[in-house]
Short mmCIF file of C-alpha atoms in Angstrom, two decimals:
data_model
loop_
_atom_site.label_atom_id
_atom_site.label_comp_id
_atom_site.label_asym_id
_atom_site.label_seq_id
_atom_site.Cartn_x
_atom_site.Cartn_y
_atom_site.Cartn_z
CA MET X 1 0.00 0.00 0.00
CA LYS X 2 1.36 3.37 -0.96
CA LYS X 3 2.16 5.83 1.78
CA GLN X 4 -0.35 8.36 0.58
CA ILE X 5 -3.14 5.83 1.01
CA ILE X 6 -1.90 5.02 4.49
CA ALA X 7 -1.83 8.71 5.36
CA ILE X 8 -5.38 9.24 4.19
CA THR X 9 -6.65 6.40 6.35
CA LEU X 10 -4.74 7.38 9.48
CA ALA X 11 -7.49 9.46 11.01
CA ALA X 12 -10.20 6.90 10.39
CA VAL X 13 -8.20 4.03 11.82
CA MET X 14 -7.12 6.01 14.85
CA ALA X 15 -10.66 7.14 15.57
CA ALA X 16 -11.92 3.58 15.40
CA GLY X 17 -9.25 2.29 17.75
CA MET X 18 -8.79 5.23 20.09
CA THR X 19 -10.12 3.40 23.14
CA GLY X 20 -7.20 1.02 22.93
CA CYS X 21 -4.52 3.61 22.31
CA GLY X 22 -2.09 5.04 24.81
CA SER X 23 1.45 5.92 25.65
CA SER X 24 4.08 3.45 26.73
CA ASN X 25 3.06 4.06 30.31
CA GLY X 26 -0.50 2.88 30.06
CA SER X 27 -2.19 6.22 29.32
CA ASN X 28 -5.37 6.02 27.26
CA SER X 29 -8.11 8.17 25.81
CA SER X 30 -9.67 8.71 29.22
CA ASP X 31 -6.89 11.27 29.53
CA THR X 32 -8.56 13.54 26.98
CA ALA X 33 -8.76 16.37 29.47
CA ASN X 34 -5.04 16.75 29.02
CA LYS X 35 -5.45 17.62 25.35
CA ASP X 36 -6.31 21.21 26.12
CA ALA X 37 -3.68 21.66 28.83
CA SER X 38 -1.05 24.24 27.95
CA LEU X 39 2.52 22.98 27.99
CA ASP X 40 3.73 26.56 28.47
CA TYR X 41 6.73 25.64 26.33
CA LYS X 42 8.18 29.13 26.17
CA SER X 43 8.46 29.34 29.96
CA ILE X 44 10.27 26.03 30.49
CA ASP X 45 13.42 26.87 32.47
CA LEU X 46 16.42 24.82 31.37
CA GLU X 47 18.69 26.40 33.94
CA THR X 48 16.88 25.21 37.08
CA GLY X 49 14.98 22.17 35.80
CA ASP X 50 12.33 20.47 37.94
CA SER X 51 13.26 17.82 40.49
CA ASP X 52 9.61 17.24 41.42
CA LEU X 53 8.45 16.22 37.95
CA LYS X 54 8.18 12.44 37.61
CA ALA X 55 7.71 10.60 34.30
CA ASP X 56 8.94 7.59 32.36
CA LEU X 57 9.36 8.61 28.74
CA LYS X 58 9.79 6.50 25.63
CA VAL X 59 11.30 8.17 22.56
CA ILE X 60 11.02 6.61 19.11
CA THR X 61 13.57 7.76 16.55
CA HIS X 62 14.83 7.12 13.02
CA ARG X 63 18.43 7.50 14.20
CA THR X 64 19.14 3.87 14.99
CA ASP X 65 22.86 4.65 15.00
CA LEU X 66 22.51 7.00 17.99
CA VAL X 67 20.12 5.08 20.24
CA ASP X 68 22.75 3.37 22.41
CA THR X 69 25.35 6.11 22.35
CA THR X 70 24.62 9.81 21.78
CA PHE X 71 20.98 9.71 22.86
CA GLU X 72 21.83 7.91 26.09
CA GLU X 73 24.40 10.60 26.83
CA TYR X 74 21.79 13.27 26.16
CA ALA X 75 19.37 11.58 28.56
CA GLN X 76 21.98 11.48 31.30
CA GLU X 77 22.69 15.18 30.91
CA PHE X 78 18.99 16.02 30.90
CA GLN X 79 18.48 14.04 34.10
CA LYS X 80 20.82 16.39 35.94
CA LEU X 81 17.99 18.91 35.63
CA TYR X 82 15.10 16.44 35.77
CA PRO X 83 16.36 13.60 38.01
CA ASN X 84 12.98 11.88 38.26
CA VAL X 85 12.38 11.68 34.53
CA THR X 86 13.63 8.44 32.97
CA ILE X 87 14.03 8.13 29.22
CA SER X 88 14.27 5.06 26.99
CA PHE X 89 14.84 5.03 23.23
CA GLU X 90 13.71 2.82 20.37
CA GLY X 91 15.20 3.07 16.90
CA ILE X 92 13.29 2.12 13.76
CA THR X 93 15.13 1.45 10.49
CA ASN X 94 12.21 1.67 8.05
CA TYR X 95 10.94 4.67 9.93
CA ALA X 96 8.36 6.34 7.68
CA ASP X 97 6.42 3.15 6.99
CA ASP X 98 6.71 1.53 10.40
CA MET X 99 6.00 4.67 12.40
CA THR X 100 2.94 5.42 10.27
CA THR X 101 1.59 2.00 11.20
CA ARG X 102 2.47 2.53 14.85
CA LEU X 103 0.48 5.76 14.88
CA THR X 104 -2.64 4.00 13.67
CA SER X 105 -2.37 1.39 16.43
CA GLY X 106 -1.38 3.82 19.16
CA ASP X 107 1.43 1.46 20.13
CA TRP X 108 4.16 3.98 20.62
CA GLY X 109 5.72 6.07 23.35
CA ASP X 110 5.64 9.71 24.36
CA ILE X 111 7.92 11.39 21.80
CA CYS X 112 8.46 10.43 18.17
CA MET X 113 9.77 12.00 15.01
CA ILE X 114 6.58 13.00 13.17
CA PRO X 115 6.32 10.96 9.93
CA THR X 116 5.96 12.92 6.70
CA THR X 117 2.89 10.82 5.91
CA VAL X 118 0.72 12.72 8.40
CA ASN X 119 -1.26 15.59 6.90
CA LYS X 120 -1.28 18.85 8.83
CA SER X 121 -5.00 18.69 9.49
CA GLU X 122 -4.41 15.34 11.24
CA PHE X 123 -1.76 16.60 13.66
CA SER X 124 -4.19 17.12 16.54
CA THR X 125 -5.39 13.51 16.24
CA TYR X 126 -2.01 12.16 17.25
CA PHE X 127 0.05 14.98 18.71
CA GLU X 128 -0.18 17.49 21.53
CA PRO X 129 0.25 21.15 20.50
CA ILE X 130 3.63 22.18 21.88
CA CYS X 131 3.37 25.94 21.55
CA ASN X 132 1.68 28.71 19.62
CA TYR X 133 3.46 29.70 16.43
CA ASP X 134 3.45 33.39 17.33
CA ASP X 135 5.07 32.69 20.72
CA MET X 136 8.19 31.03 19.27
CA LYS X 137 8.46 32.18 15.65
CA ASP X 138 11.12 34.75 16.51
CA SER X 139 13.17 32.17 18.43
CA TYR X 140 13.13 29.03 16.26
CA GLU X 141 13.74 28.26 12.61
CA PHE X 142 11.40 25.98 10.61
CA LEU X 143 8.58 26.44 13.11
CA GLY X 144 5.92 26.53 10.41
CA ASP X 145 6.81 23.08 9.13
CA LYS X 146 4.60 21.29 11.67
CA MET X 147 2.14 24.12 12.33
CA PHE X 148 -1.61 24.02 11.79
CA ASP X 149 -4.14 26.69 12.69
CA GLY X 150 -1.51 28.69 14.56
CA LYS X 151 -0.43 25.77 16.77
CA VAL X 152 2.92 24.01 16.51
CA TYR X 153 2.73 20.22 16.85
CA GLY X 154 6.39 19.45 16.16
CA ILE X 155 9.76 21.10 16.80
CA ALA X 156 12.39 20.34 14.17
CA SER X 157 15.39 18.41 15.49
CA MET X 158 17.65 20.42 13.19
CA GLY X 159 17.68 21.89 9.72
CA ASN X 160 19.35 20.57 6.61
CA ALA X 161 21.04 22.59 3.93
CA MET X 162 20.50 20.75 0.68
CA GLY X 163 23.69 20.20 -1.27
CA ILE X 164 26.07 17.43 -2.33
CA VAL X 165 28.48 15.51 -0.14
CA TYR X 166 31.74 14.92 -2.01
CA ASN X 167 35.30 13.71 -1.66
CA LYS X 168 37.71 16.64 -2.06
CA SER X 169 40.64 14.39 -2.90
CA VAL X 170 38.76 12.74 -5.75
CA PHE X 171 37.81 16.11 -7.21
CA GLU X 172 41.42 17.29 -6.95
CA LYS X 173 42.76 14.15 -8.65
CA ALA X 174 40.28 14.77 -11.46
CA GLY X 175 41.69 18.28 -11.91
CA ILE X 176 38.58 20.07 -10.66
CA SER X 177 39.63 23.33 -9.03
CA GLU X 178 36.28 25.13 -8.82
CA LEU X 179 32.96 23.79 -7.64
CA PRO X 180 30.32 23.59 -10.41
CA THR X 181 27.44 26.06 -10.43
CA THR X 182 25.31 24.68 -13.29
CA PRO X 183 24.07 21.19 -14.22
CA ASP X 184 26.22 21.12 -17.36
CA ALA X 185 29.35 22.04 -15.42
CA PHE X 186 28.55 19.36 -12.84
CA LEU X 187 28.15 16.69 -15.52
CA ASP X 188 31.46 17.78 -17.07
CA ASP X 189 33.11 17.34 -13.66
CA LEU X 190 31.63 13.86 -13.32
CA LYS X 191 33.10 12.98 -16.71
CA GLN X 192 36.51 14.16 -15.53
CA ILE X 193 36.25 11.99 -12.43
CA LYS X 194 35.39 8.99 -14.58
CA ASP X 195 38.24 9.65 -17.02
CA LYS X 196 40.98 10.54 -14.51
CA THR X 197 40.24 8.51 -11.39
CA ASP X 198 39.01 5.07 -10.34
CA ALA X 199 36.14 6.51 -8.30
CA ILE X 200 32.45 6.19 -9.12
CA PRO X 201 31.60 9.79 -10.08
CA LEU X 202 28.04 9.92 -8.68
CA TYR X 203 26.63 7.22 -6.43
CA THR X 204 22.83 6.97 -6.67
CA ASN X 205 22.06 4.74 -3.66
CA TYR X 206 19.25 3.32 -5.79
CA ALA X 207 18.87 0.07 -3.85
CA ALA X 208 18.22 1.80 -0.53
CA GLY X 209 15.13 3.47 -1.97
CA TRP X 210 14.55 6.13 0.68
CA THR X 211 17.79 7.89 -0.25
CA LEU X 212 16.34 8.76 -3.67
CA THR X 213 13.78 11.14 -2.16
CA ALA X 214 16.68 13.48 -1.42
CA TRP X 215 16.43 14.68 -5.03
CA ASP X 216 12.97 16.12 -4.29
CA SER X 217 14.48 18.45 -1.72
CA TYR X 218 16.26 20.51 -4.38
CA ILE X 219 13.34 21.39 -6.65
CA GLY X 220 12.13 24.33 -4.53
CA GLY X 221 14.41 26.98 -3.09
CA THR X 222 17.58 25.48 -4.56
CA ALA X 223 16.26 25.36 -8.11
CA THR X 224 14.15 28.53 -8.06
CA GLY X 225 15.32 30.82 -5.26
CA ASP X 226 11.63 31.12 -4.36
CA ALA X 227 10.71 30.62 -0.69
CA ASP X 228 7.05 30.24 -1.71
CA PHE X 229 7.64 27.55 -4.30
CA MET X 230 6.97 24.38 -2.29
CA ASN X 231 3.99 25.54 -0.22
CA ASN X 232 2.33 27.84 -2.71
CA THR X 233 3.77 28.20 -6.21
CA ILE X 234 3.91 24.54 -7.21
CA VAL X 235 0.35 24.07 -5.91
CA HIS X 236 -1.06 26.65 -8.33
CA GLN X 237 1.47 26.60 -11.17
CA ALA X 238 0.67 25.01 -14.51
CA ASN X 239 3.08 22.24 -15.56
CA PRO X 240 5.71 22.85 -12.86
CA PHE X 241 7.94 20.01 -14.09
CA SER X 242 8.48 21.45 -17.57
CA LYS X 243 11.95 22.26 -18.87
CA ARG X 244 13.21 25.81 -18.46
CA SER X 245 15.70 27.33 -20.86
CA ASP X 246 17.96 28.64 -18.07
CA GLU X 247 18.63 25.25 -16.41
CA THR X 248 16.56 26.06 -13.32
CA GLY X 249 13.42 24.63 -11.76
CA PRO X 250 12.46 21.03 -10.89
CA TYR X 251 13.24 19.69 -14.37
CA ALA X 252 16.87 20.80 -14.11
CA VAL X 253 17.29 18.86 -10.86
CA TYR X 254 15.82 15.61 -12.11
CA ASN X 255 17.47 15.89 -15.53
CA THR X 256 20.87 16.14 -13.83
CA LEU X 257 20.27 12.65 -12.45
CA TYR X 258 18.89 11.37 -15.75
CA GLU X 259 21.89 12.59 -17.74
CA ALA X 260 24.41 11.29 -15.21
CA VAL X 261 22.93 7.81 -15.36
CA SER X 262 22.42 7.91 -19.12
CA GLU X 263 26.06 8.88 -19.68
CA GLY X 264 27.42 6.13 -17.45
CA LEU X 265 28.61 8.47 -14.69
CA THR X 266 27.10 6.41 -11.86
CA GLU X 267 27.67 2.90 -10.50
CA ASP X 268 27.51 0.07 -13.08
CA ASP X 269 24.54 -1.68 -11.48
CA PRO X 270 22.27 0.48 -9.31
CA THR X 271 20.58 -2.59 -7.82
CA THR X 272 23.82 -3.45 -6.02
CA THR X 273 24.28 -0.14 -4.21
CA ASP X 274 24.85 -0.42 -0.46
CA TRP X 275 23.83 2.41 1.85
CA GLU X 276 26.01 1.45 4.79
CA GLY X 277 28.92 0.51 2.53
CA CYS X 278 28.84 3.77 0.59
CA LYS X 279 29.88 5.70 3.69
CA SER X 280 33.32 4.09 3.85
CA GLN X 281 33.58 4.13 0.06
CA ILE X 282 33.28 7.90 -0.21
CA ASN X 283 35.52 8.33 2.84
CA ASN X 284 38.20 6.26 1.12
CA GLY X 285 37.92 7.96 -2.27
CA LYS X 286 36.02 5.23 -4.10
CA ILE X 287 33.03 7.53 -4.69
CA GLY X 288 33.18 11.09 -5.97
CA CYS X 289 29.90 12.46 -4.65
CA MET X 290 26.35 11.74 -3.49
CA VAL X 291 23.25 13.93 -3.51
CA LEU X 292 22.17 13.99 0.13
CA GLY X 293 21.23 16.56 2.76
CA SER X 294 23.81 18.02 5.13
CA TRP X 295 22.78 15.45 7.74
CA ALA X 296 24.94 12.95 5.81
CA ILE X 297 28.22 14.82 6.24
CA ILE X 298 29.11 13.58 9.70
CA GLN X 299 28.20 10.00 8.84
CA MET X 300 30.57 10.06 5.87
CA GLN X 301 33.34 11.68 7.89
CA GLU X 302 33.09 9.08 10.64
CA ALA X 303 33.12 6.12 8.24
CA GLY X 304 36.90 5.97 7.80
CA ASP X 305 40.26 7.61 8.32
CA HIS X 306 39.80 10.44 5.82
CA ALA X 307 37.29 12.77 7.46
CA ASP X 308 39.12 15.83 6.11
CA ASP X 309 38.47 14.65 2.56
CA ILE X 310 34.71 14.91 2.99
CA GLY X 311 33.24 18.20 1.85
CA TYR X 312 29.79 19.60 1.15
CA MET X 313 28.97 21.80 -1.82
CA PRO X 314 25.86 23.59 -3.10
CA PHE X 315 23.72 21.84 -5.71
CA PRO X 316 24.88 23.12 -9.13
CA ILE X 317 22.06 25.41 -10.19
CA THR X 318 22.32 29.17 -10.66
CA VAL X 319 19.26 31.42 -10.74
CA ASP X 320 19.82 34.85 -12.31
CA GLY X 321 23.50 34.72 -11.48
CA LYS X 322 23.09 33.56 -7.88
CA GLN X 323 23.13 30.21 -6.12
CA TYR X 324 20.54 29.21 -3.57
CA ALA X 325 20.18 26.23 -1.27
CA SER X 326 16.98 24.92 0.24
CA ALA X 327 17.18 24.76 3.99
CA SER X 328 14.54 22.46 5.34
CA ALA X 329 13.49 20.97 8.63
CA ASP X 330 14.69 17.51 9.49
CA TYR X 331 12.32 15.20 11.37
CA ALA X 332 10.41 17.06 14.08
CA TYR X 333 9.79 15.94 17.65
CA GLY X 334 6.11 15.33 18.39
CA ILE X 335 4.40 14.51 21.70
CA ASN X 336 1.77 11.79 22.00
CA VAL X 337 -1.62 13.40 22.58
CA ASN X 338 -2.60 10.41 24.75
CA SER X 339 0.30 10.69 27.20
CA THR X 340 -0.44 11.86 30.74
CA ALA X 341 -0.09 15.48 31.75
CA ASP X 342 3.25 14.82 33.50
CA GLU X 343 4.55 12.84 30.52
CA LYS X 344 3.62 15.67 28.19
CA LYS X 345 5.27 18.23 30.44
CA ALA X 346 8.45 16.14 30.71
CA SER X 347 8.41 15.50 26.96
CA ALA X 348 8.20 19.22 26.22
CA ALA X 349 11.11 19.89 28.57
CA PHE X 350 13.23 17.19 26.93
CA ILE X 351 12.42 18.51 23.44
CA LYS X 352 13.40 22.01 24.48
CA TRP X 353 16.63 20.68 26.00
CA LEU X 354 17.43 18.73 22.82
CA THR X 355 16.74 21.83 20.75
CA GLU X 356 18.61 24.41 22.82
CA LYS X 357 21.21 22.58 24.92
CA SER X 358 22.21 19.24 23.45
CA GLY X 359 24.28 20.46 20.49
CA TYR X 360 22.56 17.85 18.29
CA ALA X 361 22.56 20.05 15.19
CA TYR X 362 26.32 20.64 15.48
CA ASP X 363 26.98 16.98 16.24
CA GLN X 364 25.15 16.00 13.06
CA GLY X 365 26.35 18.79 10.78
CA GLY X 366 22.93 20.45 10.55
CA ILE X 367 21.48 23.92 10.90
CA PRO X 368 20.69 24.88 14.51
CA ILE X 369 17.02 25.50 15.24
CA VAL X 370 17.64 28.44 17.56
CA LYS X 371 17.76 31.58 15.43
CA GLY X 372 21.06 33.44 15.35
CA GLU X 373 23.28 30.49 16.24
CA THR X 374 26.41 30.01 14.14
CA TYR X 375 26.26 27.42 11.37
CA PRO X 376 28.68 24.47 11.60
CA GLU X 377 32.01 24.47 9.74
CA THR X 378 30.70 21.73 7.46
CA LEU X 379 28.64 24.36 5.63
CA SER X 380 31.60 26.66 4.89
CA ALA X 381 31.15 26.24 1.12
CA PHE X 382 27.75 27.93 1.46
CA THR X 383 29.21 31.32 2.46
CA ASN X 384 28.08 33.01 -0.75
CA VAL X 385 24.94 30.92 -1.15
CA THR X 386 21.54 32.18 -0.03
CA LEU X 387 19.72 29.67 2.15
CA VAL X 388 16.02 29.49 1.33
CA MET X 389 13.61 28.39 4.04
CA ASP X 390 10.11 27.61 2.81
CA ASN X 391 7.46 30.09 3.83
CA PRO X 392 4.52 28.66 5.79
CA THR X 393 1.52 27.34 3.89
CA PRO X 394 -1.13 30.02 3.25
CA THR X 395 -4.00 29.93 5.72
CA GLY X 396 -6.79 27.70 4.46
CA GLU X 397 -4.45 25.69 2.21
CA GLU X 398 -2.60 23.72 4.87
CA ASP X 399 -3.36 20.35 3.24
CA LEU X 400 -3.60 21.45 -0.38
CA TYR X 401 -0.02 20.59 -1.30
CA ALA X 402 -0.29 17.18 0.38
CA ASN X 403 -3.60 16.46 -1.35
CA ILE X 404 -2.23 17.35 -4.77
CA ASN X 405 1.06 15.57 -4.13
CA ASN X 406 -0.75 12.41 -3.02
CA GLY X 407 -3.45 12.67 -5.67
CA SER X 408 -0.84 12.87 -8.42
CA GLU X 409 0.80 9.72 -6.98
CA LEU X 410 4.19 11.42 -7.31
CA SER X 411 4.48 11.58 -3.51
CA LEU X 412 7.40 13.99 -3.55
CA ASN X 413 9.65 13.74 -0.50
CA SER X 414 8.06 10.51 0.70
CA ASP X 415 7.99 7.82 -2.00
CA PRO X 416 11.10 7.16 -4.17
CA THR X 417 9.22 5.52 -7.06
CA HIS X 418 9.27 8.56 -9.35
CA VAL X 419 13.03 9.08 -8.85
CA ALA X 420 13.70 5.38 -9.37
CA ARG X 421 11.83 5.70 -12.65
CA ILE X 422 14.34 8.31 -13.79
CA ILE X 423 17.26 5.98 -13.13
CA GLU X 424 15.57 2.99 -14.72
CA SER X 425 14.55 4.96 -17.80
CA ALA X 426 18.03 6.42 -18.21
CA ILE X 427 19.50 2.91 -18.13
CA ASP X 428 16.96 1.28 -20.44
CA HIS X 429 16.48 4.37 -22.65
CA ASN X 430 12.75 3.59 -22.81
CA GLU X 431 11.69 7.09 -21.75
CA THR X 432 13.30 10.49 -22.12
CA MET X 433 13.31 12.98 -19.29
CA ASP X 434 10.92 15.11 -21.32
CA GLU X 435 8.46 12.24 -21.56
CA ILE X 436 8.70 11.58 -17.83
CA ALA X 437 8.17 15.28 -17.06
CA ASP X 438 5.16 15.41 -19.38
CA SER X 439 3.53 12.50 -17.56
CA TRP X 440 4.21 14.15 -14.19
CA ASN X 441 2.68 17.41 -15.38
CA GLU X 442 -0.41 15.56 -16.57
CA ALA X 443 -0.81 13.78 -13.21
CA TRP X 444 -0.17 17.01 -11.28
CA THR X 445 -2.71 18.95 -13.35
CA SER X 446 -5.33 16.27 -12.80
CA ALA X 447 -4.72 16.36 -9.04
CA GLN X 448 -4.89 20.17 -9.03
CA GLU X 449 -8.24 20.13 -10.79
CA SER X 450 -9.56 17.43 -8.44
CA ASN X 451 -8.72 19.74 -5.54
CA GLY X 452 -10.40 22.78 -7.07
CA VAL X 453 -7.22 24.48 -8.31
CA THR X 454 -7.10 26.08 -11.74
CA PRO X 455 -3.43 25.92 -12.85
CA GLN X 456 -1.98 29.29 -13.80
#
């Protein structure tokens, strides 16, 4: 079953089974009085803590690699302020699918990373409002990402600048002295890597599946410089996937992948790619680059003895003479609406501590959520690049993008099928990128019309 179908049925399933749902500590829907309780997030004091607050929290995360190490260290530090709050962690590998299912059953803990499959209008069914948007909008980045009707249901764990992780040594051996700023220049660099080194120029990570959705993250701010593109423009625009003459827009992003595969600038057999193995491969100079968010930098650096060789560069698109990079929220912390009042209060405190005190964003090479904090050194190549953070969805259209995205069955940013199609078509030469884009435009237009939108 496709994720969009699962998302649509979430509310119905949860409503039918609500009497059996609860937190890890036995809370259930009889606790509904807590739904309207204010967490008073802004006033949580992380200097003094609260030794009287008692709660046993369960946190579910996609970061399986941090469950037994970094997260445990965070919990120990947090407990210096909240000594009577215990925290356990569960990591899920196939997070989006499995966590979506867990939400429908209610079999989960007190804090989770909100799956992208949940529509904004469904937030209140599963998650406690953490704060009002207006109360924290001047303090936190990406606050509108999990906001509905003025209430924030999720706080981003960090932000990601969308670029390309690459091996500096490989690029130097290939004779590349300047980072590319256009798709054509990037493809020329990949050809040089293929001709002058033994490294795979561009590694697709096709077999992993979920990694392919990274390509969707570049079609907005990166490819257009427009902060309204993802939550407004693409919803109303006619044929948004069409080719532009200036090598910008969504087509330019996807065509970069198509051409790289078509010209043999990727691995020989995409079905044999190995997500875990690619980390050491790029660290050791066997891969030139991979298109992934900035969250991947630290993982690649820690995968071998050549951390200094790992760099991060902007995606090669230039809009009117300037480069942009989408900066988007990573997974956001959400609090189970069925947890007890004390569990919710402790969860909010832990989320605020993770956001403001843990250093998680720096540890993982991401953008800090607290406004005004210095960006990590890993983003030094973005000095002259404008970071574009998506503007909030217009009031009254909170679910419109999701409805069109799901209705078109493209499922941007959640299902890799459409990106896999690019790779497969480029290998088999059974479809051109233009033909693929035309079919996407047709599906998108149909979904727009089904949702009462007249494309402009």
